[in-house]
PDB file of C-alpha atoms in Angstrom:
ATOM      1  CA  LEU S   1      -4.427 -75.074  10.258  1.00  0.00           C
ATOM      2  CA  THR S   2      -1.685 -76.141  12.564  1.00  0.00           C
ATOM      3  CA  ALA S   3      -0.816 -73.787  15.406  1.00  0.00           C
ATOM      4  CA  GLY S   4       2.453 -72.880  13.741  1.00  0.00           C
ATOM      5  CA  ALA S   5       0.793 -72.169  10.335  1.00  0.00           C
ATOM      6  CA  ALA S   6      -1.960 -70.106  12.024  1.00  0.00           C
ATOM      7  CA  GLU S   7       0.679 -68.026  13.841  1.00  0.00           C
ATOM      8  CA  GLY S   8       2.687 -67.468  10.670  1.00  0.00           C
ATOM      9  CA  GLN S   9      -0.378 -66.335   8.784  1.00  0.00           C
ATOM     10  CA  SER S  10      -1.380 -64.001  11.614  1.00  0.00           C
ATOM     11  CA  ALA S  11       2.090 -62.391  11.879  1.00  0.00           C
ATOM     12  CA  ASP S  12       2.044 -61.760   8.118  1.00  0.00           C
ATOM     13  CA  LEU S  13      -1.353 -60.095   8.361  1.00  0.00           C
ATOM     14  CA  LEU S  14      -0.433 -58.059  11.348  1.00  0.00           C
ATOM     15  CA  SER S  15       2.432 -56.564   9.434  1.00  0.00           C
ATOM     16  CA  ARG S  16       0.032 -55.194   6.882  1.00  0.00           C
ATOM     17  CA  ILE S  17      -2.743 -53.746   8.950  1.00  0.00           C
ATOM     18  CA  ASP S  18      -2.954 -51.017  11.749  1.00  0.00           C
ATOM     19  CA  GLU S  19      -3.674 -51.669  15.285  1.00  0.00           C
ATOM     20  CA  PRO S  20      -7.363 -50.660  15.422  1.00  0.00           C
ATOM     21  CA  THR S  21      -8.073 -53.057  12.547  1.00  0.00           C
ATOM     22  CA  ALA S  22      -5.989 -55.813  14.218  1.00  0.00           C
ATOM     23  CA  ASP S  23      -8.051 -55.329  17.389  1.00  0.00           C
ATOM     24  CA  ALA S  24     -11.186 -55.686  15.420  1.00  0.00           C
ATOM     25  CA  VAL S  25     -10.329 -58.796  13.405  1.00  0.00           C
ATOM     26  CA  MET S  26      -7.900 -60.872  15.325  1.00  0.00           C
ATOM     27  CA  PRO S  27     -10.490 -62.436  17.771  1.00  0.00           C
ATOM     28  CA  VAL S  28     -12.511 -63.535  14.682  1.00  0.00           C
ATOM     29  CA  LEU S  29      -9.530 -64.939  12.883  1.00  0.00           C
ATOM     30  CA  GLU S  30      -8.182 -66.802  15.961  1.00  0.00           C
ATOM     31  CA  ALA S  31     -11.707 -68.348  16.450  1.00  0.00           C
ATOM     32  CA  ALA S  32     -11.744 -69.286  12.806  1.00  0.00           C
ATOM     33  CA  ALA S  33      -8.290 -70.988  13.049  1.00  0.00           C
ATOM     34  CA  ARG S  34      -9.432 -72.967  16.054  1.00  0.00           C
ATOM     35  CA  ASP S  35     -12.467 -74.079  14.042  1.00  0.00           C
ATOM     36  CA  SER S  36     -10.358 -74.976  10.982  1.00  0.00           C
ATOM     37  CA  LEU S  37     -12.272 -72.517   8.805  1.00  0.00           C
ATOM     38  CA  PRO S  38     -10.683 -71.158   5.583  1.00  0.00           C
ATOM     39  CA  VAL S  39      -8.544 -68.407   7.294  1.00  0.00           C
ATOM     40  CA  GLU S  40      -6.983 -67.232   4.079  1.00  0.00           C
ATOM     41  CA  ALA S  41     -10.443 -66.144   2.719  1.00  0.00           C
ATOM     42  CA  LEU S  42     -11.025 -64.193   5.904  1.00  0.00           C
ATOM     43  CA  GLU S  43      -7.703 -62.485   5.762  1.00  0.00           C
ATOM     44  CA  SER S  44      -8.412 -61.577   2.097  1.00  0.00           C
ATOM     45  CA  LYS S  45     -11.614 -59.871   3.335  1.00  0.00           C
ATOM     46  CA  VAL S  46      -9.627 -57.988   5.855  1.00  0.00           C
ATOM     47  CA  LEU S  47      -7.170 -56.747   3.229  1.00  0.00           C
ATOM     48  CA  GLU S  48      -9.888 -55.929   0.881  1.00  0.00           C
ATOM     49  CA  GLY S  49     -11.461 -53.635   3.600  1.00  0.00           C
ATOM     50  CA  VAL S  50      -8.135 -52.066   4.347  1.00  0.00           C
ATOM     51  CA  ALA S  51      -7.507 -51.308   0.626  1.00  0.00           C
ATOM     52  CA  LYS S  52     -10.918 -49.608   0.395  1.00  0.00           C
ATOM     53  CA  ARG S  53     -10.270 -47.726   3.617  1.00  0.00           C
ATOM     54  CA  VAL S  54     -13.241 -49.199   5.398  1.00  0.00           C
ATOM     55  CA  PRO S  55     -13.299 -48.341   9.134  1.00  0.00           C
ATOM     56  CA  PRO S  56     -11.817 -51.089  11.361  1.00  0.00           C
ATOM     57  CA  GLN S  57     -15.137 -51.881  13.159  1.00  0.00           C
ATOM     58  CA  ARG S  58     -16.921 -52.349   9.889  1.00  0.00           C
ATOM     59  CA  ILE S  59     -14.132 -54.612   8.616  1.00  0.00           C
ATOM     60  CA  GLY S  60     -14.505 -56.626  11.856  1.00  0.00           C
ATOM     61  CA  ARG S  61     -18.240 -57.078  11.255  1.00  0.00           C
ATOM     62  CA  ALA S  62     -17.778 -58.083   7.718  1.00  0.00           C
ATOM     63  CA  VAL S  63     -15.122 -60.644   8.537  1.00  0.00           C
ATOM     64  CA  ALA S  64     -17.258 -62.021  11.407  1.00  0.00           C
ATOM     65  CA  GLU S  65     -20.247 -62.343   9.018  1.00  0.00           C
ATOM     66  CA  LEU S  66     -18.058 -64.247   6.541  1.00  0.00           C
ATOM     67  CA  ALA S  67     -16.728 -66.481   9.132  1.00  0.00           C
ATOM     68  CA  ASP S  68     -20.306 -67.400  10.314  1.00  0.00           C
ATOM     69  CA  GLU S  69     -21.243 -67.888   6.694  1.00  0.00           C
ATOM     70  CA  LEU S  70     -18.389 -70.268   6.059  1.00  0.00           C
ATOM     71  CA  ARG S  71     -19.204 -72.112   9.272  1.00  0.00           C
ATOM     72  CA  ARG S  72     -22.846 -72.579   8.328  1.00  0.00           C
ATOM     73  CA  VAL S  73     -21.956 -73.729   4.811  1.00  0.00           C
ATOM     74  CA  ARG S  74     -19.504 -76.286   6.127  1.00  0.00           C
ATOM     75  CA  SER S  75     -21.904 -77.573   8.782  1.00  0.00           C
ATOM     76  CA  THR S  76     -24.669 -77.957   6.224  1.00  0.00           C
ATOM     77  CA  LEU S  77     -22.548 -79.789   3.707  1.00  0.00           C
ATOM     78  CA  ARG S  78     -21.138 -82.074   6.438  1.00  0.00           C
ATOM     79  CA  GLY S  79     -24.645 -82.798   7.578  1.00  0.00           C
ATOM     80  CA  ARG S  80     -25.687 -83.753   4.112  1.00  0.00           C
ATOM     81  CA  LEU S  81     -22.494 -85.631   3.235  1.00  0.00           C
ATOM     82  CA  PRO S  82     -21.078 -86.841   6.560  1.00  0.00           C
ATOM     83  CA  THR S  83     -18.335 -89.057   5.045  1.00  0.00           C
ATOM     84  CA  THR S  84     -17.037 -86.439   2.713  1.00  0.00           C
ATOM     85  CA  SER S  85     -13.995 -84.219   3.232  1.00  0.00           C
ATOM     86  CA  PHE S  86     -14.201 -80.643   1.948  1.00  0.00           C
ATOM     87  CA  THR S  87     -11.277 -78.446   1.070  1.00  0.00           C
ATOM     88  CA  ASP S  88     -11.123 -74.872   2.153  1.00  0.00           C
ATOM     89  CA  ALA S  89     -11.436 -73.826  -1.523  1.00  0.00           C
ATOM     90  CA  GLU S  90     -14.611 -75.876  -1.875  1.00  0.00           C
ATOM     91  CA  ILE S  91     -16.137 -74.377   1.219  1.00  0.00           C
ATOM     92  CA  VAL S  92     -15.263 -70.782  -0.031  1.00  0.00           C
ATOM     93  CA  ALA S  93     -16.707 -71.606  -3.454  1.00  0.00           C
ATOM     94  CA  ALA S  94     -19.897 -72.978  -1.940  1.00  0.00           C
ATOM     95  CA  ALA S  95     -20.389 -69.925   0.164  1.00  0.00           C
ATOM     96  CA  ARG S  96     -19.914 -67.703  -2.807  1.00  0.00           C
ATOM     97  CA  ALA S  97     -22.399 -69.749  -4.809  1.00  0.00           C
ATOM     98  CA  VAL S  98     -25.062 -69.498  -2.024  1.00  0.00           C
ATOM     99  CA  ARG S  99     -24.601 -65.680  -2.152  1.00  0.00           C
ATOM    100  CA  GLN S 100     -25.201 -65.942  -5.920  1.00  0.00           C
ATOM    101  CA  GLY S 101     -28.523 -67.617  -5.384  1.00  0.00           C
ATOM    102  CA  VAL S 102     -27.755 -71.376  -5.337  1.00  0.00           C
ATOM    103  CA  ASP S 103     -29.320 -73.532  -2.654  1.00  0.00           C
ATOM    104  CA  LEU S 104     -26.818 -75.561  -0.614  1.00  0.00           C
ATOM    105  CA  GLU S 105     -28.730 -78.779  -1.315  1.00  0.00           C
ATOM    106  CA  VAL S 106     -28.168 -78.107  -5.029  1.00  0.00           C
ATOM    107  CA  ILE S 107     -24.510 -77.588  -4.419  1.00  0.00           C
ATOM    108  CA  ALA S 108     -24.268 -80.742  -2.312  1.00  0.00           C
ATOM    109  CA  ASP S 109     -25.589 -82.815  -5.220  1.00  0.00           C
ATOM    110  CA  LEU S 110     -22.380 -82.172  -7.067  1.00  0.00           C
ATOM    111  CA  TRP S 111     -20.512 -84.255  -4.550  1.00  0.00           C
ATOM    112  CA  THR S 112     -22.848 -87.216  -5.068  1.00  0.00           C
ATOM    113  CA  VAL S 113     -21.883 -87.580  -8.745  1.00  0.00           C
ATOM    114  CA  ARG S 114     -18.157 -86.722  -8.726  1.00  0.00           C
ATOM    115  CA  ILE S 115     -15.552 -89.247  -9.988  1.00  0.00           C
ATOM    116  CA  ASP S 116     -12.464 -90.241  -8.111  1.00  0.00           C
ATOM    117  CA  ARG S 117     -12.595 -87.531  -5.484  1.00  0.00           C
ATOM    118  CA  MET S 118     -12.450 -84.833  -8.231  1.00  0.00           C
ATOM    119  CA  PRO S 119     -11.965 -81.400  -6.544  1.00  0.00           C
ATOM    120  CA  LEU S 120     -15.111 -79.403  -6.939  1.00  0.00           C
ATOM    121  CA  GLU S 121     -14.044 -75.811  -6.399  1.00  0.00           C
ATOM    122  CA  VAL S 122     -14.226 -75.087 -10.133  1.00  0.00           C
ATOM    123  CA  PRO S 123     -17.681 -76.758 -10.835  1.00  0.00           C
ATOM    124  CA  VAL S 124     -19.300 -75.059  -7.771  1.00  0.00           C
ATOM    125  CA  THR S 125     -17.832 -71.706  -8.778  1.00  0.00           C
ATOM    126  CA  VAL S 126     -19.108 -72.150 -12.289  1.00  0.00           C
ATOM    127  CA  LEU S 127     -22.499 -73.057 -11.025  1.00  0.00           C
ATOM    128  CA  GLY S 128     -22.762 -69.887  -9.055  1.00  0.00           C
ATOM    129  CA  GLU S 129     -21.435 -67.781 -11.907  1.00  0.00           C
ATOM    130  CA  LEU S 130     -24.094 -69.220 -14.322  1.00  0.00           C
ATOM    131  CA  VAL S 131     -26.954 -68.467 -11.785  1.00  0.00           C
ATOM    132  CA  ARG S 132     -25.536 -65.026 -11.302  1.00  0.00           C
ATOM    133  CA  ARG S 133     -25.680 -64.461 -15.034  1.00  0.00           C
ATOM    134  CA  GLY S 134     -29.388 -65.383 -15.287  1.00  0.00           C
ATOM    135  CA  ILE S 135     -29.336 -69.179 -15.871  1.00  0.00           C
ATOM    136  CA  PRO S 136     -32.161 -70.787 -13.788  1.00  0.00           C
ATOM    137  CA  VAL S 137     -30.781 -72.761 -10.923  1.00  0.00           C
ATOM    138  CA  GLU S 138     -32.318 -76.056 -12.157  1.00  0.00           C
ATOM    139  CA  GLU S 139     -30.788 -75.556 -15.655  1.00  0.00           C
ATOM    140  CA  ALA S 140     -27.373 -74.577 -14.298  1.00  0.00           C
ATOM    141  CA  SER S 141     -27.372 -77.438 -11.868  1.00  0.00           C
ATOM    142  CA  GLU S 142     -28.288 -79.956 -14.543  1.00  0.00           C
ATOM    143  CA  VAL S 143     -25.451 -78.715 -16.734  1.00  0.00           C
ATOM    144  CA  MET S 144     -22.876 -78.784 -13.936  1.00  0.00           C
ATOM    145  CA  MET S 145     -23.974 -82.233 -12.658  1.00  0.00           C
ATOM    146  CA  HIS S 146     -23.433 -83.447 -16.123  1.00  0.00           C
ATOM    147  CA  VAL S 147     -19.969 -81.783 -16.374  1.00  0.00           C
ATOM    148  CA  VAL S 148     -18.959 -83.382 -13.058  1.00  0.00           C
ATOM    149  CA  ARG S 149     -20.421 -86.798 -13.915  1.00  0.00           C
ATOM    150  CA  SER S 150     -18.766 -86.834 -17.261  1.00  0.00           C
ATOM    151  CA  ASP S 151     -15.360 -85.942 -15.761  1.00  0.00           C
ATOM    152  CA  VAL S 152     -14.894 -82.850 -18.017  1.00  0.00           C
ATOM    153  CA  PRO S 153     -11.393 -81.495 -17.366  1.00  0.00           C
ATOM    154  CA  LEU S 154     -11.477 -78.576 -14.838  1.00  0.00           C
ATOM    155  CA  HIS S 155      -9.637 -76.244 -17.135  1.00  0.00           C
ATOM    156  CA  VAL S 156     -12.417 -76.694 -19.667  1.00  0.00           C
ATOM    157  CA  ALA S 157     -15.197 -76.382 -17.219  1.00  0.00           C
ATOM    158  CA  ALA S 158     -13.669 -73.180 -15.953  1.00  0.00           C
ATOM    159  CA  GLN S 159     -14.068 -71.639 -19.347  1.00  0.00           C
ATOM    160  CA  ILE S 160     -17.809 -72.029 -19.405  1.00  0.00           C
ATOM    161  CA  PRO S 161     -18.781 -68.566 -17.941  1.00  0.00           C
ATOM    162  CA  GLY S 162     -16.384 -66.799 -20.301  1.00  0.00           C
ATOM    163  CA  ARG S 163     -17.678 -68.640 -23.334  1.00  0.00           C
ATOM    164  CA  PHE S 164     -21.279 -67.868 -22.105  1.00  0.00           C
ATOM    165  CA  ASP S 165     -20.369 -64.226 -21.960  1.00  0.00           C
ATOM    166  CA  GLY S 166     -19.048 -64.301 -25.521  1.00  0.00           C
ATOM    167  CA  ALA S 167     -22.189 -66.051 -26.840  1.00  0.00           C
ATOM    168  CA  LEU S 168     -24.662 -63.653 -25.125  1.00  0.00           C
ATOM    169  CA  GLY S 169     -25.749 -60.949 -27.382  1.00  0.00           C
ATOM    170  CA  ALA S 170     -28.697 -59.229 -28.899  1.00  0.00           C
ATOM    171  CA  GLY S 171     -31.603 -61.613 -29.201  1.00  0.00           C
ATOM    172  CA  VAL S 172     -29.850 -64.478 -27.531  1.00  0.00           C
ATOM    173  CA  THR S 173     -31.403 -65.929 -24.309  1.00  0.00           C
ATOM    174  CA  PRO S 174     -29.116 -66.957 -21.440  1.00  0.00           C
ATOM    175  CA  VAL S 175     -30.144 -70.536 -21.996  1.00  0.00           C
ATOM    176  CA  ASP S 176     -29.206 -70.382 -25.668  1.00  0.00           C
ATOM    177  CA  ALA S 177     -25.944 -68.770 -24.779  1.00  0.00           C
ATOM    178  CA  LEU S 178     -25.092 -71.512 -22.352  1.00  0.00           C
ATOM    179  CA  THR S 179     -25.926 -74.121 -25.095  1.00  0.00           C
ATOM    180  CA  GLN S 180     -23.442 -72.303 -27.475  1.00  0.00           C
ATOM    181  CA  ALA S 181     -20.792 -72.116 -24.728  1.00  0.00           C
ATOM    182  CA  LEU S 182     -21.084 -75.879 -24.143  1.00  0.00           C
ATOM    183  CA  ARG S 183     -20.854 -76.478 -27.930  1.00  0.00           C
ATOM    184  CA  THR S 184     -17.758 -74.403 -28.376  1.00  0.00           C
ATOM    185  CA  LEU S 185     -16.055 -76.259 -25.533  1.00  0.00           C
ATOM    186  CA  GLU S 186     -17.221 -79.645 -27.089  1.00  0.00           C
ATOM    187  CA  ILE S 187     -19.178 -80.521 -23.878  1.00  0.00           C
ATOM    188  CA  PRO S 188     -22.170 -82.583 -24.969  1.00  0.00           C
ATOM    189  CA  ASN S 189     -25.630 -81.540 -23.827  1.00  0.00           C
ATOM    190  CA  PRO S 190     -26.831 -83.450 -20.767  1.00  0.00           C
ATOM    191  CA  PRO S 191     -29.190 -86.267 -21.659  1.00  0.00           C
ATOM    192  CA  GLY S 192     -32.726 -84.985 -22.053  1.00  0.00           C
ATOM    193  CA  ARG S 193     -31.602 -81.387 -22.406  1.00  0.00           C
ATOM    194  CA  ARG S 194     -32.912 -79.764 -25.598  1.00  0.00           C
ATOM    195  CA  PRO S 195     -30.219 -78.227 -27.831  1.00  0.00           C
ATOM    196  CA  GLY S 196     -31.772 -74.765 -27.340  1.00  0.00           C
ATOM    197  CA  GLY S 197     -32.227 -75.303 -23.561  1.00  0.00           C
TER     198      GLY S 197
END
């Protein structure tokens, strides 16, 4: 963020929160802006807490924890891929995927196969959502690596979790539901992957 943009965001947030909440969160947000972290995600966390009537000090702690999480994720990705630039949306998606059970090394692998600087917010998000739904990390990673490597359009990739949910039913395993989801979206199975998983 530029200083002007950061000030503009802060002014907008301050108009929507009370003074105790501002006192609890502004030091965290100012430090995040200095570190070029995804401030919008942190502000959303603040507003979520306010909407739920969470006490200011708890909001402050939650926002600080999220800032630390985003900082760690970005640092790890930069260490693994030092010549790669990451968007705020990609960092936020990676942090969410980590919370859903995906190792950062697995997430970083997606950048090694992308084509023409393809934005990876959607593939990383889908990876996390598949793991959250019960697909083993290795299986979900294999599928999403194939999606990225094959340059599947992002609007198609974004539909995978919804199609998965639609395919999942009585007697259908998560892996079989994923196979059906890929089939309905006309995404070929990754090489070596059995049709049923």
